[in-house]
Amino acid sequence: MQLYITGTPLGNLEDMTYRAVETLKNVDVILCEDTRTTRKLTTHFDIDTPLRAYHDFNKEEVEDRIIEEMHDGRTFALVSDAGMPVISDPGFELVARMQDEGLEHVVIPSGSAFAMALVASGIPSYEFTYFGFLPKTGGKRKKKLKEIMAHELTSVLYESPHKIKDTVAMIRDIDESRMVSISREITKKFEQHIRRPASEMLELLGGKVPLKGEFVIVIEGAEAESVHFDIPVAEHVEALTKEGLTPKQAIKKVAEARGLKKQDVYDEFHETKK
């Protein structure tokens, strides 16, 4: 086996598994985001395996060397700073390259913050969509959040402490009655999960909910489409775009709801827009 995709604790070192410790001790190299962060983990568990940086800023430069060493028989573990690697972190490119070249890999599991927050949210979890982090720039953030708020399934996203209030304010402005759960410091001493309507959640941030640690937001899905089917198809599409969907998403949704072909909806919508 050339690569072990190895989950590590989110914050509480007692969550480290025996299998993960043995894996990190027995591979030739540990690939990590930040060697300083991973060194704290390896020191705690008396792991002396060499660490090598692998992150968004160097992954293209180091990938060829890693693959070459794998072909020579060296074994690697891939870890993130906390939780499961690859999820909202680099790594899928390396895994895809390995698959293309017939190299073997396995997963050593641990928890992921988004899954734990979803379980603790009290919001339906039968079906959900994980969105990771929102875009950094204001316009793109707002557009993406409008799309998420129009989503009929439960949505899960990550947010930083210095942006959490702005994000919750945008959620409130879009739909103040929408149920939202905020989770922070998962598995740590001050772990916290609070569920409230968006209108009430903003008031808690900075008070009952300190602006410290990484946050996970779980958002209740939007209500099923309520636009009446007796309005023209083009107006139906237009109504959905005003709720935050892109024209392409709205066309697909209208076609599915009305049992029409997407091309027919597309043609009618764009014919009306001319």
Short mmCIF file of C-alpha atoms in Angstrom, two decimals, residues 9-176:
data_model
loop_
_atom_site.label_atom_id
_atom_site.label_comp_id
_atom_site.label_asym_id
_atom_site.label_seq_id
_atom_site.Cartn_x
_atom_site.Cartn_y
_atom_site.Cartn_z
CA PRO A 9 -8.48 14.10 16.02
CA LEU A 10 -10.43 17.32 15.53
CA GLY A 11 -9.06 18.66 18.80
CA ASN A 12 -9.24 16.05 21.53
CA LEU A 13 -6.18 13.81 21.28
CA GLU A 14 -8.05 11.02 23.09
CA ASP A 15 -9.98 10.51 19.85
CA MET A 16 -6.85 9.27 18.05
CA THR A 17 -7.31 5.61 17.09
CA TYR A 18 -4.79 2.81 17.70
CA ARG A 19 -4.84 2.08 13.97
CA ALA A 20 -3.99 5.68 13.10
CA VAL A 21 -1.06 5.74 15.55
CA GLU A 22 0.36 2.49 14.20
CA THR A 23 -0.10 3.68 10.63
CA LEU A 24 1.80 6.92 11.23
CA LYS A 25 4.58 5.03 12.98
CA ASN A 26 5.05 2.52 10.17
CA VAL A 27 4.94 4.61 6.98
CA ASP A 28 8.08 6.15 5.53
CA VAL A 29 6.76 9.72 5.29
CA ILE A 30 3.81 11.71 6.67
CA LEU A 31 2.39 14.32 4.28
CA CYS A 32 0.81 17.19 6.21
CA GLU A 33 -0.55 20.70 5.77
CA ASP A 34 1.54 22.31 8.50
CA THR A 35 4.51 20.40 9.92
CA ARG A 36 4.35 22.44 13.15
CA THR A 37 0.77 21.37 13.81
CA THR A 38 1.35 17.72 12.96
CA ARG A 39 4.56 17.68 15.01
CA LYS A 40 2.49 18.31 18.15
CA LEU A 41 0.45 15.20 17.34
CA THR A 42 3.41 12.97 16.50
CA THR A 43 5.33 14.11 19.58
CA HIS A 44 2.37 13.29 21.83
CA PHE A 45 2.21 9.74 20.47
CA ASP A 46 5.99 9.17 20.21
CA ILE A 47 5.89 8.99 16.42
CA ASP A 48 9.25 9.79 14.83
CA THR A 49 8.28 9.37 11.16
CA PRO A 50 9.62 12.23 8.96
CA LEU A 51 7.10 14.97 8.08
CA ARG A 52 6.81 16.57 4.66
CA ALA A 53 4.68 19.59 3.74
CA TYR A 54 1.85 18.98 1.26
CA HIS A 55 -0.63 21.83 0.91
CA ASP A 56 -2.45 24.04 -1.60
CA PHE A 57 0.60 26.18 -2.28
CA ASN A 58 3.10 23.40 -3.10
CA LYS A 59 1.03 20.37 -4.14
CA GLU A 60 1.77 20.76 -7.85
CA GLU A 61 5.50 21.08 -7.20
CA VAL A 62 5.85 18.03 -4.93
CA GLU A 63 3.33 15.63 -6.49
CA ASP A 64 5.68 14.20 -9.14
CA ARG A 65 8.31 13.40 -6.54
CA ILE A 66 5.76 11.71 -4.27
CA ILE A 67 4.45 9.56 -7.11
CA GLU A 68 7.99 8.63 -8.15
CA GLU A 69 8.87 7.57 -4.60
CA MET A 70 5.67 5.52 -4.38
CA HIS A 71 6.68 3.64 -7.53
CA ASP A 72 10.03 2.97 -5.79
CA GLY A 73 8.19 1.37 -2.86
CA ARG A 74 8.04 4.18 -0.28
CA THR A 75 4.85 4.45 1.78
CA PHE A 76 3.09 7.66 2.79
CA ALA A 77 0.37 8.81 5.16
CA LEU A 78 -1.69 11.87 4.26
CA VAL A 79 -3.06 13.89 7.20
CA SER A 80 -4.74 17.26 7.63
CA ASP A 81 -4.34 19.61 10.58
CA ALA A 82 -7.47 18.03 12.10
CA GLY A 83 -10.07 15.45 11.12
CA MET A 84 -10.27 13.69 7.77
CA PRO A 85 -7.87 14.76 5.01
CA VAL A 86 -9.07 15.77 1.53
CA ILE A 87 -12.41 17.21 2.77
CA SER A 88 -12.02 20.98 2.20
CA ASP A 89 -8.27 20.30 2.05
CA PRO A 90 -5.86 19.30 -0.72
CA GLY A 91 -5.45 15.63 -1.53
CA PHE A 92 -8.00 14.55 -4.11
CA GLU A 93 -5.56 15.48 -6.87
CA LEU A 94 -2.95 13.10 -5.44
CA VAL A 95 -5.51 10.32 -5.01
CA ALA A 96 -6.74 10.75 -8.59
CA ARG A 97 -3.16 10.65 -9.89
CA MET A 98 -2.50 7.47 -7.92
CA GLN A 99 -5.59 5.82 -9.35
CA ASP A 100 -4.50 6.74 -12.87
CA GLU A 101 -1.10 5.13 -12.23
CA GLY A 102 -2.41 2.00 -10.50
CA LEU A 103 -1.04 2.86 -7.05
CA GLU A 104 -2.88 1.60 -3.99
CA HIS A 105 -4.41 3.60 -1.14
CA VAL A 106 -6.68 3.02 1.85
CA VAL A 107 -8.53 5.21 4.35
CA ILE A 108 -7.87 5.22 8.10
CA PRO A 109 -11.05 6.88 9.42
CA SER A 110 -11.74 9.61 11.96
CA GLY A 111 -14.46 12.18 12.52
CA SER A 112 -15.22 15.19 10.34
CA ALA A 113 -16.52 18.41 11.86
CA PHE A 114 -19.38 18.76 9.36
CA ALA A 115 -20.73 15.27 10.14
CA MET A 116 -20.56 15.81 13.90
CA ALA A 117 -22.26 19.21 13.64
CA LEU A 118 -25.02 17.72 11.50
CA VAL A 119 -25.64 14.94 14.03
CA ALA A 120 -25.81 17.48 16.88
CA SER A 121 -27.91 20.06 15.03
CA GLY A 122 -31.43 18.77 15.53
CA ILE A 123 -32.06 19.54 11.85
CA PRO A 124 -33.16 16.74 9.45
CA SER A 125 -30.17 14.78 8.19
CA TYR A 126 -31.75 12.15 5.92
CA GLU A 127 -30.46 14.10 2.94
CA PHE A 128 -28.02 16.98 3.04
CA THR A 129 -25.44 18.85 0.96
CA TYR A 130 -22.00 19.82 2.23
CA PHE A 131 -20.75 23.12 0.78
CA GLY A 132 -17.45 23.61 2.63
CA PHE A 133 -16.33 27.25 2.90
CA LEU A 134 -18.11 30.10 1.14
CA PRO A 135 -16.17 32.16 -1.43
CA LYS A 136 -13.98 34.87 0.10
CA THR A 137 -15.16 37.90 -1.88
CA GLY A 138 -18.38 39.67 -0.90
CA GLY A 139 -20.31 39.41 -4.17
CA LYS A 140 -19.51 35.75 -4.71
CA ARG A 141 -20.26 34.95 -1.04
CA LYS A 142 -23.69 36.53 -1.25
CA LYS A 143 -24.52 34.82 -4.54
CA LYS A 144 -23.44 31.40 -3.22
CA LEU A 145 -25.37 31.83 0.02
CA LYS A 146 -28.53 32.75 -1.90
CA GLU A 147 -28.11 29.54 -3.87
CA ILE A 148 -27.66 27.55 -0.64
CA MET A 149 -30.73 29.15 0.95
CA ALA A 150 -32.84 28.12 -2.06
CA HIS A 151 -31.65 24.51 -1.66
CA GLU A 152 -34.41 22.16 -0.48
CA LEU A 153 -32.04 19.83 1.38
CA THR A 154 -30.29 20.56 4.67
CA SER A 155 -27.06 22.46 3.97
CA VAL A 156 -23.79 22.33 5.90
CA LEU A 157 -20.92 24.80 5.59
CA TYR A 158 -17.81 25.93 7.43
CA GLU A 159 -17.13 29.46 8.59
CA SER A 160 -14.33 31.32 10.35
CA PRO A 161 -14.88 33.23 13.62
CA HIS A 162 -14.30 36.65 12.04
CA LYS A 163 -16.92 36.08 9.31
CA ILE A 164 -19.59 34.14 11.21
CA LYS A 165 -21.68 37.18 12.18
CA ASP A 166 -21.78 38.53 8.63
CA THR A 167 -22.77 35.13 7.26
CA VAL A 168 -25.56 34.64 9.79
CA ALA A 169 -26.75 38.20 9.08
CA MET A 170 -27.00 37.34 5.37
CA ILE A 171 -28.93 34.15 6.23
CA ARG A 172 -31.32 36.21 8.36
CA ASP A 173 -31.81 38.77 5.61
CA ILE A 174 -32.72 36.04 3.12
CA ASP A 175 -35.07 34.13 5.46
CA GLU A 176 -35.27 35.16 9.11
#
